[in-house]
PDB file of C-alpha atoms in Angstrom:
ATOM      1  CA  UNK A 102      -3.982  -5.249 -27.958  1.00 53.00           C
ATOM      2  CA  UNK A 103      -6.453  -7.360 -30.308  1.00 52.00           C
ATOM      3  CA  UNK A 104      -6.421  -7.457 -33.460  1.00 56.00           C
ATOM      4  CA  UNK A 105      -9.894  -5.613 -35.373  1.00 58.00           C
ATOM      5  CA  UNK A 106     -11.452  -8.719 -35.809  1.00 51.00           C
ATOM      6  CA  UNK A 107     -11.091 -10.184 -31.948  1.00 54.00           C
ATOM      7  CA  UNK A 108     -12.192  -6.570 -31.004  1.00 54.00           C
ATOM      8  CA  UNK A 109     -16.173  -6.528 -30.946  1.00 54.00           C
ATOM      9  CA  UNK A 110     -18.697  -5.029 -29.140  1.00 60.00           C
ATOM     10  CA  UNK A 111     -17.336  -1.479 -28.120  1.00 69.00           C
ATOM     11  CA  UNK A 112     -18.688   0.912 -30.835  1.00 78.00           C
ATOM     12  CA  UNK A 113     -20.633   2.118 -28.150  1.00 85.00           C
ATOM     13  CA  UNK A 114     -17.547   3.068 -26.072  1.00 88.00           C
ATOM     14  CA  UNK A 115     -15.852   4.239 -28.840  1.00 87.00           C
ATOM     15  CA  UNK A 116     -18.020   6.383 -29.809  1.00 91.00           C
ATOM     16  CA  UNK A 117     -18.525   7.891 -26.152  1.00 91.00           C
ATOM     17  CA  UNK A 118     -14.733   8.739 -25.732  1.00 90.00           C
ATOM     18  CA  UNK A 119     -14.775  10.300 -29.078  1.00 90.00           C
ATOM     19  CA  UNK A 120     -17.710  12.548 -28.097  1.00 90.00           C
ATOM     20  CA  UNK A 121     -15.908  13.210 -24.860  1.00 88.00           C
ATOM     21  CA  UNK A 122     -12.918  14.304 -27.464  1.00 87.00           C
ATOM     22  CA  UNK A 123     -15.348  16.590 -29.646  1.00 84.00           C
ATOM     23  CA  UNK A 124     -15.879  18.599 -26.255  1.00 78.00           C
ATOM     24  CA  UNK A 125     -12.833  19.451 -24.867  1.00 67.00           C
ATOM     25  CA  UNK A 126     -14.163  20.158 -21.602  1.00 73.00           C
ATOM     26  CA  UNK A 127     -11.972  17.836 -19.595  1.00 75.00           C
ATOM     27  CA  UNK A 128      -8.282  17.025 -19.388  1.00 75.00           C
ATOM     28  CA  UNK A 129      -9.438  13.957 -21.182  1.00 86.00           C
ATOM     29  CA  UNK A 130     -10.985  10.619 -20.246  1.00 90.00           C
ATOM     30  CA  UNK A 131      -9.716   7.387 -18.121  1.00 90.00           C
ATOM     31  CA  UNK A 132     -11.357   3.912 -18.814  1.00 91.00           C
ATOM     32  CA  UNK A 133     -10.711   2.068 -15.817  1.00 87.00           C
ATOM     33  CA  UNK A 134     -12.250  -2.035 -15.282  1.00 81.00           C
ATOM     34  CA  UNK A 135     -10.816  -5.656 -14.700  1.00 76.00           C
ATOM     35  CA  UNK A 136      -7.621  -6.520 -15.842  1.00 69.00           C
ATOM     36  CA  UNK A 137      -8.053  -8.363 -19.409  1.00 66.00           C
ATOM     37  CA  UNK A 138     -10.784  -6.978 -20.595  1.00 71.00           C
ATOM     38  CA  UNK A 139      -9.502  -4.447 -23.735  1.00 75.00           C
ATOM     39  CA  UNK A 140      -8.721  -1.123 -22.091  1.00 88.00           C
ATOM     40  CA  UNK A 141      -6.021  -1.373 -24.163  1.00 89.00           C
ATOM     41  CA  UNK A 142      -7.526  -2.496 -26.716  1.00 86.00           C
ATOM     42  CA  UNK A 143     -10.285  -0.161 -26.844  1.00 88.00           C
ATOM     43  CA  UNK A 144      -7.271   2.896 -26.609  1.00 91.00           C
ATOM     44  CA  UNK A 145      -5.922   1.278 -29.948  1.00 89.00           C
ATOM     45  CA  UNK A 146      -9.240   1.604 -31.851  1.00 89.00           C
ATOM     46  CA  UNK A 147      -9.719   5.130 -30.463  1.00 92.00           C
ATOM     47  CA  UNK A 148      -6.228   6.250 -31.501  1.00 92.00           C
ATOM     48  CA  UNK A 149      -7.267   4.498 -35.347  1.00 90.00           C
ATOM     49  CA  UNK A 150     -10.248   6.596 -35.179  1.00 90.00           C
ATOM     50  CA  UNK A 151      -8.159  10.012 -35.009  1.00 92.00           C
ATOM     51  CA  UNK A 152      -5.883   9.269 -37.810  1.00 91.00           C
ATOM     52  CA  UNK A 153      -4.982  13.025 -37.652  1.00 89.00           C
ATOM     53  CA  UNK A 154      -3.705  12.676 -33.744  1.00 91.00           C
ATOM     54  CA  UNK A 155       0.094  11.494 -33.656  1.00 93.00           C
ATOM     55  CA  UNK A 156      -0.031   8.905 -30.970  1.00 95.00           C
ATOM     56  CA  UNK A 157       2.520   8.825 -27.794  1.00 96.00           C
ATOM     57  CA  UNK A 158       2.029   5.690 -25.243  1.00 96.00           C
ATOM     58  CA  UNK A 159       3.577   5.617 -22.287  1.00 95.00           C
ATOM     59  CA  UNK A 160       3.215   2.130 -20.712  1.00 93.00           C
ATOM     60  CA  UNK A 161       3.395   2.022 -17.002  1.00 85.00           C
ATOM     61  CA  UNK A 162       5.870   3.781 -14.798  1.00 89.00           C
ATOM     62  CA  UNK A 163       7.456   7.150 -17.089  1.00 91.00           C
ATOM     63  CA  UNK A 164      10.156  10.055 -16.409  1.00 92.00           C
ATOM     64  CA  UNK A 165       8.977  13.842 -17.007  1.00 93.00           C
ATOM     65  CA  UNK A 166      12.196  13.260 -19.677  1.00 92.00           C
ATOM     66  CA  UNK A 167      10.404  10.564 -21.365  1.00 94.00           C
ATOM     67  CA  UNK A 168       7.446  11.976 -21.423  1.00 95.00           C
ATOM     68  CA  UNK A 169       8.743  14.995 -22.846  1.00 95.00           C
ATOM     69  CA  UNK A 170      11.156  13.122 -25.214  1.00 95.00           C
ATOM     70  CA  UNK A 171       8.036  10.519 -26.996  1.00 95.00           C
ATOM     71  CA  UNK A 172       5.672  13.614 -27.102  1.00 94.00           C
ATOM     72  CA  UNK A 173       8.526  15.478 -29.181  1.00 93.00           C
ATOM     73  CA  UNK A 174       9.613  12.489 -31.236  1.00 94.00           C
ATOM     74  CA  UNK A 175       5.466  12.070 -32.415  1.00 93.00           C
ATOM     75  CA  UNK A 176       5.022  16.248 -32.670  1.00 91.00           C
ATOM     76  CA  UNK A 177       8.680  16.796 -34.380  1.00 90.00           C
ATOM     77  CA  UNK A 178       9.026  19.410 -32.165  1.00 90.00           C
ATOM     78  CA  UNK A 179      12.626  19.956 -32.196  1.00 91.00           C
ATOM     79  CA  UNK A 180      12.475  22.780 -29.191  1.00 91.00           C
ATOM     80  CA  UNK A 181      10.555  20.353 -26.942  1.00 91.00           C
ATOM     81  CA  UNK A 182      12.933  17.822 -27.867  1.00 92.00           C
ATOM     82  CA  UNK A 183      16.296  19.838 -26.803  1.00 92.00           C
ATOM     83  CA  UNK A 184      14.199  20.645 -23.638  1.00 92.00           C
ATOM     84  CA  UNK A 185      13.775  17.279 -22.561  1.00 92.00           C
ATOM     85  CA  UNK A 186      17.342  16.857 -23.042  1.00 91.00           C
ATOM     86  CA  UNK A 187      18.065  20.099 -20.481  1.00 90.00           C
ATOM     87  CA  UNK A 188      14.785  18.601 -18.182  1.00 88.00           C
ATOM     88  CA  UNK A 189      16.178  18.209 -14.550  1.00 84.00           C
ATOM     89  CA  UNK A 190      13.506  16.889 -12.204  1.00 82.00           C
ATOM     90  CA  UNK A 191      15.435  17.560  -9.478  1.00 81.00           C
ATOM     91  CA  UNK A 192      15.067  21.895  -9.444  1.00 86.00           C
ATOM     92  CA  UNK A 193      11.329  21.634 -10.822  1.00 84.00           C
ATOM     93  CA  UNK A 194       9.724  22.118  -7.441  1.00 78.00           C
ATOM     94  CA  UNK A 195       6.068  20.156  -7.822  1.00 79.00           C
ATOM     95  CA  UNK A 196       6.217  19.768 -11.564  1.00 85.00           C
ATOM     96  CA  UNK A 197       5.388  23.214 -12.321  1.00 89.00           C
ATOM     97  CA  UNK A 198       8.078  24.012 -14.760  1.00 92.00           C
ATOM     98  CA  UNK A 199       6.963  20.496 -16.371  1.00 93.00           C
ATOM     99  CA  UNK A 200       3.080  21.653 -16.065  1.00 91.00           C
ATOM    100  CA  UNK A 201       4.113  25.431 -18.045  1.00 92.00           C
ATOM    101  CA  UNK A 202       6.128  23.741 -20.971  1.00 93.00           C
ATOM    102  CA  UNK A 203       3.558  21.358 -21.788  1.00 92.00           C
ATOM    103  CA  UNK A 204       0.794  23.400 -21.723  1.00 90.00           C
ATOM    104  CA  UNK A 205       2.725  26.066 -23.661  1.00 89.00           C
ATOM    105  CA  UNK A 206       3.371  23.108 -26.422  1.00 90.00           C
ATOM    106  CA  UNK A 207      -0.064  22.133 -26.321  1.00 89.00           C
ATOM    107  CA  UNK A 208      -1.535  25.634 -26.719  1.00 85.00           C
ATOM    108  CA  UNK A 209       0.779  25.886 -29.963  1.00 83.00           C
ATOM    109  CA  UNK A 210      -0.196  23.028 -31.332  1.00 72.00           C
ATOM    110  CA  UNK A 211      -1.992  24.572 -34.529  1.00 58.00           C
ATOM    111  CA  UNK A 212      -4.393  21.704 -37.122  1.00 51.00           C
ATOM    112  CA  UNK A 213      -1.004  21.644 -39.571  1.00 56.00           C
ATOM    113  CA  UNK A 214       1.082  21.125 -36.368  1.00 69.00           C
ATOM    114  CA  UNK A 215       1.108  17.327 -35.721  1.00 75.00           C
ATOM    115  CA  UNK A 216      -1.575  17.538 -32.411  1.00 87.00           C
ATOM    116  CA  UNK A 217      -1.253  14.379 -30.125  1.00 92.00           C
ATOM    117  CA  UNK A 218      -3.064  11.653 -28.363  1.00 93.00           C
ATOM    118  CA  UNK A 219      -1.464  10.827 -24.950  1.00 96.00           C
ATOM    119  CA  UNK A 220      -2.553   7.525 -24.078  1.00 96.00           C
ATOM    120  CA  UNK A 221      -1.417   6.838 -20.560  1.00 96.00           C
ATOM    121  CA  UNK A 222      -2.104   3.195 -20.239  1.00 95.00           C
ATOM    122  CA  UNK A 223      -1.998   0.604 -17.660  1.00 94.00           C
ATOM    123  CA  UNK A 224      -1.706   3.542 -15.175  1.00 94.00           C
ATOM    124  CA  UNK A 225      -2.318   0.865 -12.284  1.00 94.00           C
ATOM    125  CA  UNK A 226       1.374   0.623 -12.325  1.00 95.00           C
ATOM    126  CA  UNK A 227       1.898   4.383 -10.838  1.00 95.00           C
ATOM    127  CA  UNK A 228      -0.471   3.814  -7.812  1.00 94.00           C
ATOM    128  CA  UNK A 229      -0.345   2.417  -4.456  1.00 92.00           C
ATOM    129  CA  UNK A 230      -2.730   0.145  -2.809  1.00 88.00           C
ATOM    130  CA  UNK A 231      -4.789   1.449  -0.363  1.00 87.00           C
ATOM    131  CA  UNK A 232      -4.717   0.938   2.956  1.00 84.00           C
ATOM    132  CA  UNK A 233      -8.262   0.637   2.997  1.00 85.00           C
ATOM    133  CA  UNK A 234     -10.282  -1.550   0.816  1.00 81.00           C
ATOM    134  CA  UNK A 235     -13.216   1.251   0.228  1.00 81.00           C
ATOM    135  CA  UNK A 236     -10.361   4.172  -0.045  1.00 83.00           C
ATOM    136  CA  UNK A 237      -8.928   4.897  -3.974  1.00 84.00           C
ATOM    137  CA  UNK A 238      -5.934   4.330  -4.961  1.00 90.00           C
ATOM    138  CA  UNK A 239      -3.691   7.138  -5.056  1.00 91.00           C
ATOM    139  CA  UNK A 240      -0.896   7.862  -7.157  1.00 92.00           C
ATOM    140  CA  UNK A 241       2.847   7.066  -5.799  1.00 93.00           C
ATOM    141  CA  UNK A 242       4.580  10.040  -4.540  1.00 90.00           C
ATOM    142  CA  UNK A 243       6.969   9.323  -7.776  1.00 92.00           C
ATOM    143  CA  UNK A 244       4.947   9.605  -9.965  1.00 93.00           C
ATOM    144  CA  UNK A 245       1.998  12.269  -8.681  1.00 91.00           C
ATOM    145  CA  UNK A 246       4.221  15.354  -9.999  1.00 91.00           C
ATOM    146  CA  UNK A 247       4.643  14.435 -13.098  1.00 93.00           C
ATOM    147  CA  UNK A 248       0.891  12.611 -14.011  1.00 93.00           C
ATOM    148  CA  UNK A 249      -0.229  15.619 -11.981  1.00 92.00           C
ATOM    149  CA  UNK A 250       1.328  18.313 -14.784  1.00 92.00           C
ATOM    150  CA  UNK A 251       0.158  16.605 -17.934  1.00 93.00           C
ATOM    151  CA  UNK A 252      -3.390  15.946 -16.694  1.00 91.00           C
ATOM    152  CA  UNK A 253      -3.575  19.904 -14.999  1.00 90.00           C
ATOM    153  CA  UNK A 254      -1.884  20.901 -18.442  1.00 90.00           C
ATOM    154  CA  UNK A 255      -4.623  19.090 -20.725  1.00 89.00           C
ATOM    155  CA  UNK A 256      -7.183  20.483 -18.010  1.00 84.00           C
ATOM    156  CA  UNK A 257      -6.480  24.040 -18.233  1.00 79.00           C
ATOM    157  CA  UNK A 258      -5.663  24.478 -22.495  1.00 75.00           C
ATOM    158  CA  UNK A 259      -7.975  26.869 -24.119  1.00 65.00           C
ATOM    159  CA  UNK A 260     -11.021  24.695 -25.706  1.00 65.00           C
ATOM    160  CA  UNK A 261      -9.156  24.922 -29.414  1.00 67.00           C
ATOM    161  CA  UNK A 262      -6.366  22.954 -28.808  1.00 76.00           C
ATOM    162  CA  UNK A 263      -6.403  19.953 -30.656  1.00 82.00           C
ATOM    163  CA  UNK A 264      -4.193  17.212 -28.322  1.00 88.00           C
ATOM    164  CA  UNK A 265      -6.432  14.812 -26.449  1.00 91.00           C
ATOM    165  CA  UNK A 266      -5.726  12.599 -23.197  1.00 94.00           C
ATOM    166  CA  UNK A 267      -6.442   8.646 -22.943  1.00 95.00           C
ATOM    167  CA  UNK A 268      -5.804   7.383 -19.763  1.00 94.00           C
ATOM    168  CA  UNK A 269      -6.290   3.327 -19.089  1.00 94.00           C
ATOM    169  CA  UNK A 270      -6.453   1.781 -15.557  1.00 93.00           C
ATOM    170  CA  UNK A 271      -7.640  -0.986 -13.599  1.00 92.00           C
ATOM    171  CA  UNK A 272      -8.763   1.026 -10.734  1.00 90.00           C
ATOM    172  CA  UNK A 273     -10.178   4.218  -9.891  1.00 88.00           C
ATOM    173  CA  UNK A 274      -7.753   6.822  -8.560  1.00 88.00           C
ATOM    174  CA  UNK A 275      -7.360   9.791  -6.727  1.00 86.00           C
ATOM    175  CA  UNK A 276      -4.702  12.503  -7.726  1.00 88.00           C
ATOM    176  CA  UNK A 277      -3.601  15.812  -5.613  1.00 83.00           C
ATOM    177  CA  UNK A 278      -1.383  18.383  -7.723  1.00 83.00           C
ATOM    178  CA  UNK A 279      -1.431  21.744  -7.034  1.00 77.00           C
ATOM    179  CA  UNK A 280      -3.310  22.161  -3.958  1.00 75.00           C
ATOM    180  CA  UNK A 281      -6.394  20.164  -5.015  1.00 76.00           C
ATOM    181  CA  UNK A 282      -7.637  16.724  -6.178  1.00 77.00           C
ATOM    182  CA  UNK A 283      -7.225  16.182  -9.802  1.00 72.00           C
ATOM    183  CA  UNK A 284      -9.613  12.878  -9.033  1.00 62.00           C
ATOM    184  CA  UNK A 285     -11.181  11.400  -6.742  1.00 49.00           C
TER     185      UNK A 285
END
């Protein structure tokens, strides 16, 4: 990530993603582009513009556990932290016991409540290359449960929850969860 001073130029991005935040209409918002060029970096100066967001990265390749485990270590959330504990992967069919706890802990989330910003970044790492060169990438059977439950669980939270979504990637992506494409 650069420093503030190395970081010029991207006000104007900034500022979109934090409009984009103001109107919850979306699960959240992916900035995808060429590798080295401060998708990162840009993530950082969005997270310092939301001082009030407690901040959860998950770099690359994560476990529904971890996930569960970082978002309860920045929230305090001691019940979603004993839960991650208990998580077993293996008898959540599709993610969709995953999908209903964090939506449920999202939809609690009150102003005093410590709300989040989930910045998935470098999500390159949790895709597959396609076979063909115009196709998307698409998300790793590993992976497409769990990515698929936090983004449908941001996507369908009533408008006043307070959490936001940051997703960075070199590519653009396609997604299925639940019977439909999340992207494409």
């Amino acid at each position: 990530v650069a420093g503030r001073w190395q970081f010029v130029g991207r006000r104007r991005q900034v500022q979109k993603i934090l409009r984009e935040f103001r109107r919850p209409c979306h699960a959240g918002v992916v900035v995808h582009g060429f590798g080295r060029q401060g998708k990162s970096s840009l993530a950082a100066r969005v997270a310092n513009r939301l001082p009030k967001l407690k901040v959860v990265v998950m770099y690359g390749p994560f476990s529904p556990a971890r996930l569960l485990t970082e978002m309860a270590i920045a929230s305090e959330d001691k019940k979603l932290a004993q839960y991650a504990q208990k998580y077993d992967e293996k008898k959540d069919e599709n993610g969709t016991m995953l999908l209903m706890k964090i939506k449920n802990f999202l939809e609690s989330q009150h102003a005093e409540s410590n709300p989040l910003l989930v910045v998935l970044d470098d999500f390159e790492q949790l895709l597959d290359e396609p076979e063909d060169e115009s196709a998307p990438h698409r998300v790793k059977a590993e992976y497409r449960d769990t990515a698929g439950a936090l983004i449908e669980a941001f996507r369908h939270c009533s408008h006043n929850v307070l959490s936001r979504l940051l997703i960075t990637c070199r590519y653009r992506f396609s997604l299925s969860y639940g019977g439909g494409e999340l992207f494409d």
